[in-house]
Amino acid sequence: MKKADGTIVQWNGVCFDVEDQERSQEELRRAQERYARASQAASLSELSASIAHEVGQPLAALVSSSDACQRWLSTEPPNIERARAALERIVRSAATAVDTVKRVRALFKRAAETHQSEAVKDVITEARELLAEEALKRGVTISLEVEQHLPLVAMDRVQVQQVLTNLMRNGIDAMDGSMNEKLLKIRARLLEGAVQIDISDAGPGVEFPEKIFEPFFTTKGDQGMGMGLAICRSIIDSHGGRLWVAERAQTGATFSFTLPIESAINLYESTIGSGDVV
């Protein structure tokens, strides 16, 4: 306080207690550190589960084909033709596992995506052959319906094959214990500038269609990691497509995904006609 001539006659001071504020700031800082560590742990856990799932698909097919080969060689007399076919599937599964590991390594190196023009029918047929022995052993019939003259699609062949085998294996698993006909239907057709592939099973249907694509959500109990469908959706999204599930009216479920076509001029003469059942 000053007089008119500017002489100071009194000082006034205000004291603020900032202890609570400082304590809150420190707690906030610690909470942010804990959140950062938790996020890193979650990312590492998700990455580990993704790698395990990606590599596990071809390895499971390899083991199944190896068992089949051993059985055919153990028969009297040995069935050489069947054993040779199983060995060919083993070689393809091993090659797929190697390619999968290469893709995972490429993610760390931030390598460019390797999308090439591929015939959808060939990719679907390879995926079907990888699961042929497992489907036979579990009493499942796989039917394939590929529309004539499908255009080529720009894709990462290994990744799309992983999506197909994952969805097909889920369909096979869904029909375990079913008393009805165990039929897995695969359909490929051209719709609105994209190739759409549908995988339909005759199982009990999808209980949580809005949650099944979330990471770590699984309906398989201890046998599932909850990463398969999340990875599938991520792969299809990276290809510019879409993945979804639609329950059928009576029984079972249909998983569908789209892949944008590269060119409608590049036609592919499909050798598998409508309704080819294997």
PDB file of C-alpha atoms in Angstrom:
ATOM      1  CA  MET A   1       0.000   0.000   0.000  1.00  0.00           C
ATOM      2  CA  LYS A   2       1.349   3.421  -0.982  1.00  0.00           C
ATOM      3  CA  LYS A   3       0.628   7.018  -0.121  1.00  0.00           C
ATOM      4  CA  ALA A   4      -0.188   9.579  -2.756  1.00  0.00           C
ATOM      5  CA  ASP A   5       3.474  10.473  -3.093  1.00  0.00           C
ATOM      6  CA  GLY A   6       4.403   6.826  -3.655  1.00  0.00           C
ATOM      7  CA  THR A   7       5.808   6.089  -0.226  1.00  0.00           C
ATOM      8  CA  ILE A   8       5.204   2.449   0.756  1.00  0.00           C
ATOM      9  CA  VAL A   9       3.365   2.202   4.048  1.00  0.00           C
ATOM     10  CA  GLN A  10       2.420  -1.509   4.092  1.00  0.00           C
ATOM     11  CA  TRP A  11       3.255  -4.774   2.359  1.00  0.00           C
ATOM     12  CA  ASN A  12       0.598  -7.402   1.805  1.00  0.00           C
ATOM     13  CA  GLY A  13       1.469 -11.027   0.930  1.00  0.00           C
ATOM     14  CA  VAL A  14      -0.578 -14.059  -0.100  1.00  0.00           C
ATOM     15  CA  CYS A  15       0.539 -17.604   0.615  1.00  0.00           C
ATOM     16  CA  PHE A  16      -0.732 -20.537  -1.450  1.00  0.00           C
ATOM     17  CA  ASP A  17      -0.347 -24.084  -0.197  1.00  0.00           C
ATOM     18  CA  VAL A  18       0.787 -26.010  -3.284  1.00  0.00           C
ATOM     19  CA  GLU A  19       1.538 -29.278  -1.527  1.00  0.00           C
ATOM     20  CA  ASP A  20      -1.652 -30.967  -2.772  1.00  0.00           C
ATOM     21  CA  GLN A  21      -1.040 -29.698  -6.279  1.00  0.00           C
ATOM     22  CA  GLU A  22       2.535 -30.970  -6.311  1.00  0.00           C
ATOM     23  CA  ARG A  23       1.431 -34.312  -4.901  1.00  0.00           C
ATOM     24  CA  SER A  24      -1.265 -34.605  -7.589  1.00  0.00           C
ATOM     25  CA  GLN A  25       1.260 -33.792 -10.314  1.00  0.00           C
ATOM     26  CA  GLU A  26       3.614 -36.464  -8.986  1.00  0.00           C
ATOM     27  CA  GLU A  27       0.822 -39.053  -8.835  1.00  0.00           C
ATOM     28  CA  LEU A  28      -0.191 -38.135 -12.383  1.00  0.00           C
ATOM     29  CA  ARG A  29       3.392 -38.568 -13.573  1.00  0.00           C
ATOM     30  CA  ARG A  30       3.632 -41.984 -11.912  1.00  0.00           C
ATOM     31  CA  ALA A  31       0.279 -43.030 -13.365  1.00  0.00           C
ATOM     32  CA  GLN A  32       1.469 -42.025 -16.838  1.00  0.00           C
ATOM     33  CA  GLU A  33       4.620 -44.100 -16.377  1.00  0.00           C
ATOM     34  CA  ARG A  34       2.582 -47.109 -15.246  1.00  0.00           C
ATOM     35  CA  TYR A  35       0.252 -46.671 -18.232  1.00  0.00           C
ATOM     36  CA  ALA A  36       3.214 -46.475 -20.606  1.00  0.00           C
ATOM     37  CA  ARG A  37       4.699 -49.683 -19.167  1.00  0.00           C
ATOM     38  CA  ALA A  38       1.310 -51.408 -19.329  1.00  0.00           C
ATOM     39  CA  SER A  39       0.866 -50.320 -22.955  1.00  0.00           C
ATOM     40  CA  GLN A  40       4.302 -51.661 -23.843  1.00  0.00           C
ATOM     41  CA  ALA A  41       3.547 -54.962 -22.104  1.00  0.00           C
ATOM     42  CA  ALA A  42       0.190 -55.221 -23.870  1.00  0.00           C
ATOM     43  CA  SER A  43       1.791 -54.480 -27.235  1.00  0.00           C
ATOM     44  CA  LEU A  44       4.482 -57.080 -26.615  1.00  0.00           C
ATOM     45  CA  SER A  45       1.881 -59.625 -25.512  1.00  0.00           C
ATOM     46  CA  GLU A  46      -0.246 -58.922 -28.591  1.00  0.00           C
ATOM     47  CA  LEU A  47       2.789 -59.153 -30.867  1.00  0.00           C
ATOM     48  CA  SER A  48       3.892 -62.445 -29.287  1.00  0.00           C
ATOM     49  CA  ALA A  49       0.408 -63.898 -29.621  1.00  0.00           C
ATOM     50  CA  SER A  50       0.239 -62.727 -33.240  1.00  0.00           C
ATOM     51  CA  ILE A  51       3.542 -64.373 -34.115  1.00  0.00           C
ATOM     52  CA  ALA A  52       2.561 -67.595 -32.339  1.00  0.00           C
ATOM     53  CA  HIS A  53      -0.764 -67.664 -34.143  1.00  0.00           C
ATOM     54  CA  GLU A  54       0.687 -66.860 -37.572  1.00  0.00           C
ATOM     55  CA  VAL A  55       3.378 -69.553 -37.326  1.00  0.00           C
ATOM     56  CA  GLY A  56       1.044 -72.019 -35.625  1.00  0.00           C
ATOM     57  CA  GLN A  57      -1.292 -72.251 -38.630  1.00  0.00           C
ATOM     58  CA  PRO A  58       1.150 -73.855 -41.112  1.00  0.00           C
ATOM     59  CA  LEU A  59       2.832 -75.886 -38.365  1.00  0.00           C
ATOM     60  CA  ALA A  60      -0.505 -77.425 -37.389  1.00  0.00           C
ATOM     61  CA  ALA A  61      -1.100 -78.395 -41.027  1.00  0.00           C
ATOM     62  CA  LEU A  62       2.423 -79.809 -41.194  1.00  0.00           C
ATOM     63  CA  VAL A  63       1.859 -82.002 -38.138  1.00  0.00           C
ATOM     64  CA  SER A  64      -1.487 -83.219 -39.476  1.00  0.00           C
ATOM     65  CA  SER A  65       0.021 -84.145 -42.853  1.00  0.00           C
ATOM     66  CA  SER A  66       2.967 -85.853 -41.148  1.00  0.00           C
ATOM     67  CA  ASP A  67       0.583 -88.036 -39.121  1.00  0.00           C
ATOM     68  CA  ALA A  68      -1.299 -88.906 -42.287  1.00  0.00           C
ATOM     69  CA  CYS A  69       1.906 -89.821 -44.119  1.00  0.00           C
ATOM     70  CA  GLN A  70       2.936 -92.092 -41.263  1.00  0.00           C
ATOM     71  CA  ARG A  71      -0.448 -93.826 -41.285  1.00  0.00           C
ATOM     72  CA  TRP A  72      -0.353 -94.445 -45.054  1.00  0.00           C
ATOM     73  CA  LEU A  73       3.162 -95.869 -44.828  1.00  0.00           C
ATOM     74  CA  SER A  74       2.140 -98.128 -41.922  1.00  0.00           C
ATOM     75  CA  THR A  75      -0.668 -99.839 -43.813  1.00  0.00           C
ATOM     76  CA  GLU A  76      -0.236-103.276 -45.341  1.00  0.00           C
ATOM     77  CA  PRO A  77       0.668-102.857 -48.093  1.00  0.00           C
ATOM     78  CA  PRO A  78       1.892 -99.234 -47.780  1.00  0.00           C
ATOM     79  CA  ASN A  79      -0.197 -96.727 -49.751  1.00  0.00           C
ATOM     80  CA  ILE A  80       2.626 -94.935 -51.548  1.00  0.00           C
ATOM     81  CA  GLU A  81       0.399 -92.585 -53.565  1.00  0.00           C
ATOM     82  CA  ARG A  82      -1.415 -91.299 -50.482  1.00  0.00           C
ATOM     83  CA  ALA A  83       1.862 -90.989 -48.588  1.00  0.00           C
ATOM     84  CA  ARG A  84       3.395 -89.025 -51.477  1.00  0.00           C
ATOM     85  CA  ALA A  85       0.418 -86.635 -51.484  1.00  0.00           C
ATOM     86  CA  ALA A  86       0.807 -86.114 -47.724  1.00  0.00           C
ATOM     87  CA  LEU A  87       4.526 -85.403 -48.206  1.00  0.00           C
ATOM     88  CA  GLU A  88       3.704 -82.790 -50.807  1.00  0.00           C
ATOM     89  CA  ARG A  89       1.393 -81.097 -48.299  1.00  0.00           C
ATOM     90  CA  ILE A  90       4.177 -81.227 -45.709  1.00  0.00           C
ATOM     91  CA  VAL A  91       6.533 -79.441 -48.108  1.00  0.00           C
ATOM     92  CA  ARG A  92       3.924 -76.762 -48.857  1.00  0.00           C
ATOM     93  CA  SER A  93       3.155 -76.256 -45.156  1.00  0.00           C
ATOM     94  CA  ALA A  94       6.862 -75.916 -44.335  1.00  0.00           C
ATOM     95  CA  ALA A  95       7.273 -73.375 -47.132  1.00  0.00           C
ATOM     96  CA  THR A  96       4.282 -71.421 -45.807  1.00  0.00           C
ATOM     97  CA  ALA A  97       5.799 -71.404 -42.300  1.00  0.00           C
ATOM     98  CA  VAL A  98       9.075 -70.052 -43.693  1.00  0.00           C
ATOM     99  CA  ASP A  99       7.245 -67.347 -45.663  1.00  0.00           C
ATOM    100  CA  THR A 100       5.255 -66.416 -42.558  1.00  0.00           C
ATOM    101  CA  VAL A 101       8.420 -65.935 -40.516  1.00  0.00           C
ATOM    102  CA  LYS A 102       9.834 -63.787 -43.328  1.00  0.00           C
ATOM    103  CA  ARG A 103       6.717 -61.600 -43.220  1.00  0.00           C
ATOM    104  CA  VAL A 104       7.068 -61.144 -39.458  1.00  0.00           C
ATOM    105  CA  ARG A 105      10.726 -60.171 -39.869  1.00  0.00           C
ATOM    106  CA  ALA A 106       9.721 -57.736 -42.609  1.00  0.00           C
ATOM    107  CA  LEU A 107       7.379 -55.991 -40.174  1.00  0.00           C
ATOM    108  CA  PHE A 108      10.311 -55.206 -37.880  1.00  0.00           C
ATOM    109  CA  LYS A 109      12.362 -53.976 -40.832  1.00  0.00           C
ATOM    110  CA  ARG A 110       9.430 -51.917 -42.121  1.00  0.00           C
ATOM    111  CA  ALA A 111       9.851 -53.616 -45.477  1.00  0.00           C
ATOM    112  CA  ALA A 112       7.543 -52.700 -48.314  1.00  0.00           C
ATOM    113  CA  GLU A 113       4.461 -54.839 -48.747  1.00  0.00           C
ATOM    114  CA  THR A 114       4.834 -57.522 -51.403  1.00  0.00           C
ATOM    115  CA  HIS A 115       1.501 -57.403 -53.201  1.00  0.00           C
ATOM    116  CA  GLN A 116       1.422 -59.267 -56.501  1.00  0.00           C
ATOM    117  CA  SER A 117      -1.311 -60.135 -58.959  1.00  0.00           C
ATOM    118  CA  GLU A 118      -2.698 -63.516 -57.967  1.00  0.00           C
ATOM    119  CA  ALA A 119      -5.493 -65.816 -59.106  1.00  0.00           C
ATOM    120  CA  VAL A 120      -7.979 -66.150 -56.250  1.00  0.00           C
ATOM    121  CA  LYS A 121      -8.831 -69.715 -57.234  1.00  0.00           C
ATOM    122  CA  ASP A 122      -5.219 -70.837 -56.817  1.00  0.00           C
ATOM    123  CA  VAL A 123      -4.910 -69.264 -53.350  1.00  0.00           C
ATOM    124  CA  ILE A 124      -8.179 -70.830 -52.178  1.00  0.00           C
ATOM    125  CA  THR A 125      -7.212 -74.234 -53.588  1.00  0.00           C
ATOM    126  CA  GLU A 126      -3.871 -74.183 -51.761  1.00  0.00           C
ATOM    127  CA  ALA A 127      -5.569 -73.265 -48.484  1.00  0.00           C
ATOM    128  CA  ARG A 128      -8.058 -76.097 -48.988  1.00  0.00           C
ATOM    129  CA  GLU A 129      -5.255 -78.586 -49.628  1.00  0.00           C
ATOM    130  CA  LEU A 130      -3.450 -77.500 -46.462  1.00  0.00           C
ATOM    131  CA  LEU A 131      -6.516 -78.471 -44.423  1.00  0.00           C
ATOM    132  CA  ALA A 132      -7.623 -81.441 -46.525  1.00  0.00           C
ATOM    133  CA  GLU A 133      -6.165 -84.092 -44.222  1.00  0.00           C
ATOM    134  CA  GLU A 134      -7.480 -82.454 -41.058  1.00  0.00           C
ATOM    135  CA  ALA A 135     -10.949 -82.051 -42.589  1.00  0.00           C
ATOM    136  CA  LEU A 136     -10.990 -85.704 -43.675  1.00  0.00           C
ATOM    137  CA  LYS A 137      -9.944 -86.870 -40.226  1.00  0.00           C
ATOM    138  CA  ARG A 138     -12.740 -84.846 -38.594  1.00  0.00           C
ATOM    139  CA  GLY A 139     -15.412 -85.903 -41.068  1.00  0.00           C
ATOM    140  CA  VAL A 140     -15.799 -82.512 -42.743  1.00  0.00           C
ATOM    141  CA  THR A 141     -16.528 -82.115 -46.452  1.00  0.00           C
ATOM    142  CA  ILE A 142     -15.159 -78.959 -48.109  1.00  0.00           C
ATOM    143  CA  SER A 143     -17.078 -77.690 -51.127  1.00  0.00           C
ATOM    144  CA  LEU A 144     -15.632 -75.021 -53.385  1.00  0.00           C
ATOM    145  CA  GLU A 145     -17.605 -72.766 -55.720  1.00  0.00           C
ATOM    146  CA  VAL A 146     -15.528 -70.292 -57.753  1.00  0.00           C
ATOM    147  CA  GLU A 147     -17.163 -67.949 -60.225  1.00  0.00           C
ATOM    148  CA  GLN A 148     -15.888 -68.157 -63.782  1.00  0.00           C
ATOM    149  CA  HIS A 149     -13.504 -65.481 -65.128  1.00  0.00           C
ATOM    150  CA  LEU A 150     -12.545 -63.888 -61.813  1.00  0.00           C
ATOM    151  CA  PRO A 151     -10.053 -61.024 -62.286  1.00  0.00           C
ATOM    152  CA  LEU A 152      -6.598 -61.134 -60.784  1.00  0.00           C
ATOM    153  CA  VAL A 153      -6.223 -59.546 -57.354  1.00  0.00           C
ATOM    154  CA  ALA A 154      -3.203 -57.679 -55.978  1.00  0.00           C
ATOM    155  CA  MET A 155      -2.413 -59.353 -52.663  1.00  0.00           C
ATOM    156  CA  ASP A 156       0.185 -60.745 -50.322  1.00  0.00           C
ATOM    157  CA  ARG A 157      -0.396 -64.412 -51.138  1.00  0.00           C
ATOM    158  CA  VAL A 158       0.860 -65.761 -47.798  1.00  0.00           C
ATOM    159  CA  GLN A 159      -1.196 -63.337 -45.727  1.00  0.00           C
ATOM    160  CA  VAL A 160      -4.437 -63.966 -47.607  1.00  0.00           C
ATOM    161  CA  GLN A 161      -3.796 -67.703 -47.389  1.00  0.00           C
ATOM    162  CA  GLN A 162      -3.416 -67.285 -43.620  1.00  0.00           C
ATOM    163  CA  VAL A 163      -6.812 -65.571 -43.503  1.00  0.00           C
ATOM    164  CA  LEU A 164      -8.407 -68.392 -45.492  1.00  0.00           C
ATOM    165  CA  THR A 165      -6.894 -71.217 -43.429  1.00  0.00           C
ATOM    166  CA  ASN A 166      -7.814 -69.479 -40.177  1.00  0.00           C
ATOM    167  CA  LEU A 167     -11.452 -68.979 -41.188  1.00  0.00           C
ATOM    168  CA  MET A 168     -11.675 -72.507 -42.600  1.00  0.00           C
ATOM    169  CA  ARG A 169     -10.182 -74.049 -39.462  1.00  0.00           C
ATOM    170  CA  ASN A 170     -12.595 -72.034 -37.306  1.00  0.00           C
ATOM    171  CA  GLY A 171     -15.453 -73.451 -39.372  1.00  0.00           C
ATOM    172  CA  ILE A 172     -14.130 -76.994 -38.959  1.00  0.00           C
ATOM    173  CA  ASP A 173     -13.768 -76.463 -35.202  1.00  0.00           C
ATOM    174  CA  ALA A 174     -17.314 -75.083 -34.997  1.00  0.00           C
ATOM    175  CA  MET A 175     -18.755 -78.325 -36.384  1.00  0.00           C
ATOM    176  CA  ASP A 176     -17.030 -80.606 -33.876  1.00  0.00           C
ATOM    177  CA  GLY A 177     -19.611 -82.763 -32.167  1.00  0.00           C
ATOM    178  CA  SER A 178     -22.373 -81.789 -34.597  1.00  0.00           C
ATOM    179  CA  MET A 179     -24.830 -84.533 -35.538  1.00  0.00           C
ATOM    180  CA  ASN A 180     -25.725 -82.776 -38.804  1.00  0.00           C
ATOM    181  CA  GLU A 181     -23.805 -82.956 -42.076  1.00  0.00           C
ATOM    182  CA  LYS A 182     -20.388 -81.380 -41.588  1.00  0.00           C
ATOM    183  CA  LEU A 183     -20.115 -79.260 -44.702  1.00  0.00           C
ATOM    184  CA  LEU A 184     -17.784 -76.284 -45.110  1.00  0.00           C
ATOM    185  CA  LYS A 185     -18.702 -74.157 -48.124  1.00  0.00           C
ATOM    186  CA  ILE A 186     -16.262 -71.768 -49.778  1.00  0.00           C
ATOM    187  CA  ARG A 187     -17.602 -69.397 -52.417  1.00  0.00           C
ATOM    188  CA  ALA A 188     -15.742 -66.768 -54.471  1.00  0.00           C
ATOM    189  CA  ARG A 189     -17.530 -64.253 -56.682  1.00  0.00           C
ATOM    190  CA  LEU A 190     -17.187 -60.793 -58.197  1.00  0.00           C
ATOM    191  CA  LEU A 191     -19.253 -58.083 -56.496  1.00  0.00           C
ATOM    192  CA  GLU A 192     -19.037 -54.311 -57.059  1.00  0.00           C
ATOM    193  CA  GLY A 193     -15.398 -54.052 -58.085  1.00  0.00           C
ATOM    194  CA  ALA A 194     -14.085 -56.592 -55.586  1.00  0.00           C
ATOM    195  CA  VAL A 195     -13.808 -60.334 -55.183  1.00  0.00           C
ATOM    196  CA  GLN A 196     -15.870 -61.546 -52.233  1.00  0.00           C
ATOM    197  CA  ILE A 197     -15.052 -64.843 -50.526  1.00  0.00           C
ATOM    198  CA  ASP A 198     -17.560 -66.501 -48.190  1.00  0.00           C
ATOM    199  CA  ILE A 199     -16.724 -69.327 -45.777  1.00  0.00           C
ATOM    200  CA  SER A 200     -19.870 -70.953 -44.372  1.00  0.00           C
ATOM    201  CA  ASP A 201     -20.101 -73.717 -41.782  1.00  0.00           C
ATOM    202  CA  ALA A 202     -22.924 -75.787 -40.297  1.00  0.00           C
ATOM    203  CA  GLY A 203     -21.987 -75.192 -36.665  1.00  0.00           C
ATOM    204  CA  PRO A 204     -23.977 -73.570 -33.844  1.00  0.00           C
ATOM    205  CA  GLY A 205     -23.396 -70.014 -35.080  1.00  0.00           C
ATOM    206  CA  VAL A 206     -21.601 -67.019 -33.598  1.00  0.00           C
ATOM    207  CA  GLU A 207     -22.591 -66.076 -30.059  1.00  0.00           C
ATOM    208  CA  PHE A 208     -20.824 -62.719 -29.889  1.00  0.00           C
ATOM    209  CA  PRO A 209     -20.596 -61.358 -33.471  1.00  0.00           C
ATOM    210  CA  GLU A 210     -19.795 -57.845 -32.245  1.00  0.00           C
ATOM    211  CA  LYS A 211     -16.812 -58.970 -30.120  1.00  0.00           C
ATOM    212  CA  ILE A 212     -15.129 -61.810 -31.981  1.00  0.00           C
ATOM    213  CA  PHE A 213     -12.810 -59.495 -33.926  1.00  0.00           C
ATOM    214  CA  GLU A 214     -11.439 -57.885 -30.757  1.00  0.00           C
ATOM    215  CA  PRO A 215      -7.880 -58.924 -29.731  1.00  0.00           C
ATOM    216  CA  PHE A 216      -7.707 -61.597 -26.997  1.00  0.00           C
ATOM    217  CA  PHE A 217     -11.452 -62.326 -27.166  1.00  0.00           C
ATOM    218  CA  THR A 218     -12.024 -66.035 -27.747  1.00  0.00           C
ATOM    219  CA  THR A 219     -14.926 -68.472 -27.589  1.00  0.00           C
ATOM    220  CA  LYS A 220     -12.609 -71.509 -27.520  1.00  0.00           C
ATOM    221  CA  GLY A 221     -11.689 -71.345 -23.849  1.00  0.00           C
ATOM    222  CA  ASP A 222      -8.098 -72.292 -23.040  1.00  0.00           C
ATOM    223  CA  GLN A 223      -7.561 -73.564 -26.592  1.00  0.00           C
ATOM    224  CA  GLY A 224      -7.839 -70.125 -28.169  1.00  0.00           C
ATOM    225  CA  MET A 225      -5.709 -66.988 -27.880  1.00  0.00           C
ATOM    226  CA  GLY A 226      -8.294 -64.604 -29.319  1.00  0.00           C
ATOM    227  CA  MET A 227      -5.888 -63.272 -31.950  1.00  0.00           C
ATOM    228  CA  GLY A 228      -6.879 -65.143 -35.111  1.00  0.00           C
ATOM    229  CA  LEU A 229      -9.825 -63.025 -36.234  1.00  0.00           C
ATOM    230  CA  ALA A 230      -8.161 -59.794 -35.113  1.00  0.00           C
ATOM    231  CA  ILE A 231      -5.162 -60.648 -37.297  1.00  0.00           C
ATOM    232  CA  CYS A 232      -7.437 -61.621 -40.190  1.00  0.00           C
ATOM    233  CA  ARG A 233      -9.263 -58.305 -40.068  1.00  0.00           C
ATOM    234  CA  SER A 234      -5.969 -56.416 -39.887  1.00  0.00           C
ATOM    235  CA  ILE A 235      -4.674 -58.275 -42.961  1.00  0.00           C
ATOM    236  CA  ILE A 236      -7.827 -57.658 -44.977  1.00  0.00           C
ATOM    237  CA  ASP A 237      -7.874 -53.993 -43.946  1.00  0.00           C
ATOM    238  CA  SER A 238      -4.275 -53.644 -45.165  1.00  0.00           C
ATOM    239  CA  HIS A 239      -5.433 -54.998 -48.542  1.00  0.00           C
ATOM    240  CA  GLY A 240      -8.162 -52.387 -48.756  1.00  0.00           C
ATOM    241  CA  GLY A 241     -10.920 -54.930 -48.162  1.00  0.00           C
ATOM    242  CA  ARG A 242     -13.436 -55.692 -45.432  1.00  0.00           C
ATOM    243  CA  LEU A 243     -14.067 -58.701 -43.163  1.00  0.00           C
ATOM    244  CA  TRP A 244     -17.329 -59.411 -41.383  1.00  0.00           C
ATOM    245  CA  VAL A 245     -19.556 -62.213 -40.086  1.00  0.00           C
ATOM    246  CA  ALA A 246     -23.241 -62.754 -40.789  1.00  0.00           C
ATOM    247  CA  GLU A 247     -25.174 -65.496 -39.048  1.00  0.00           C
ATOM    248  CA  ARG A 248     -27.270 -67.685 -41.280  1.00  0.00           C
ATOM    249  CA  ALA A 249     -31.019 -67.959 -40.781  1.00  0.00           C
ATOM    250  CA  GLN A 250     -31.127 -71.573 -39.608  1.00  0.00           C
ATOM    251  CA  THR A 251     -27.731 -72.739 -38.404  1.00  0.00           C
ATOM    252  CA  GLY A 252     -24.062 -72.025 -38.796  1.00  0.00           C
ATOM    253  CA  ALA A 253     -22.260 -68.807 -39.633  1.00  0.00           C
ATOM    254  CA  THR A 254     -20.757 -67.206 -42.718  1.00  0.00           C
ATOM    255  CA  PHE A 255     -17.523 -65.210 -42.624  1.00  0.00           C
ATOM    256  CA  SER A 256     -17.020 -62.988 -45.657  1.00  0.00           C
ATOM    257  CA  PHE A 257     -14.219 -60.755 -46.838  1.00  0.00           C
ATOM    258  CA  THR A 258     -13.534 -58.687 -49.928  1.00  0.00           C
ATOM    259  CA  LEU A 259     -10.383 -58.020 -51.925  1.00  0.00           C
ATOM    260  CA  PRO A 260     -10.380 -55.099 -54.389  1.00  0.00           C
ATOM    261  CA  ILE A 261      -9.626 -56.208 -57.944  1.00  0.00           C
ATOM    262  CA  GLU A 262      -6.509 -54.978 -59.715  1.00  0.00           C
ATOM    263  CA  SER A 263      -8.050 -54.811 -63.156  1.00  0.00           C
ATOM    264  CA  ALA A 264     -11.283 -56.047 -64.655  1.00  0.00           C
ATOM    265  CA  ILE A 265      -9.433 -56.604 -67.956  1.00  0.00           C
ATOM    266  CA  ASN A 266      -7.081 -59.265 -66.593  1.00  0.00           C
ATOM    267  CA  LEU A 267      -9.466 -62.190 -66.574  1.00  0.00           C
ATOM    268  CA  TYR A 268      -8.679 -65.559 -65.133  1.00  0.00           C
ATOM    269  CA  GLU A 269     -10.085 -68.715 -66.680  1.00  0.00           C
ATOM    270  CA  SER A 270     -11.229 -70.705 -63.675  1.00  0.00           C
ATOM    271  CA  THR A 271     -10.983 -74.446 -64.196  1.00  0.00           C
ATOM    272  CA  ILE A 272     -13.224 -75.249 -61.236  1.00  0.00           C
ATOM    273  CA  GLY A 273     -16.874 -74.885 -62.100  1.00  0.00           C
ATOM    274  CA  SER A 274     -19.842 -74.092 -59.933  1.00  0.00           C
ATOM    275  CA  GLY A 275     -20.620 -76.720 -57.320  1.00  0.00           C
ATOM    276  CA  ASP A 276     -17.318 -78.621 -57.427  1.00  0.00           C
ATOM    277  CA  VAL A 277     -17.268 -80.686 -54.223  1.00  0.00           C
ATOM    278  CA  VAL A 278     -14.201 -82.389 -52.737  1.00  0.00           C
TER     279      VAL A 278
END
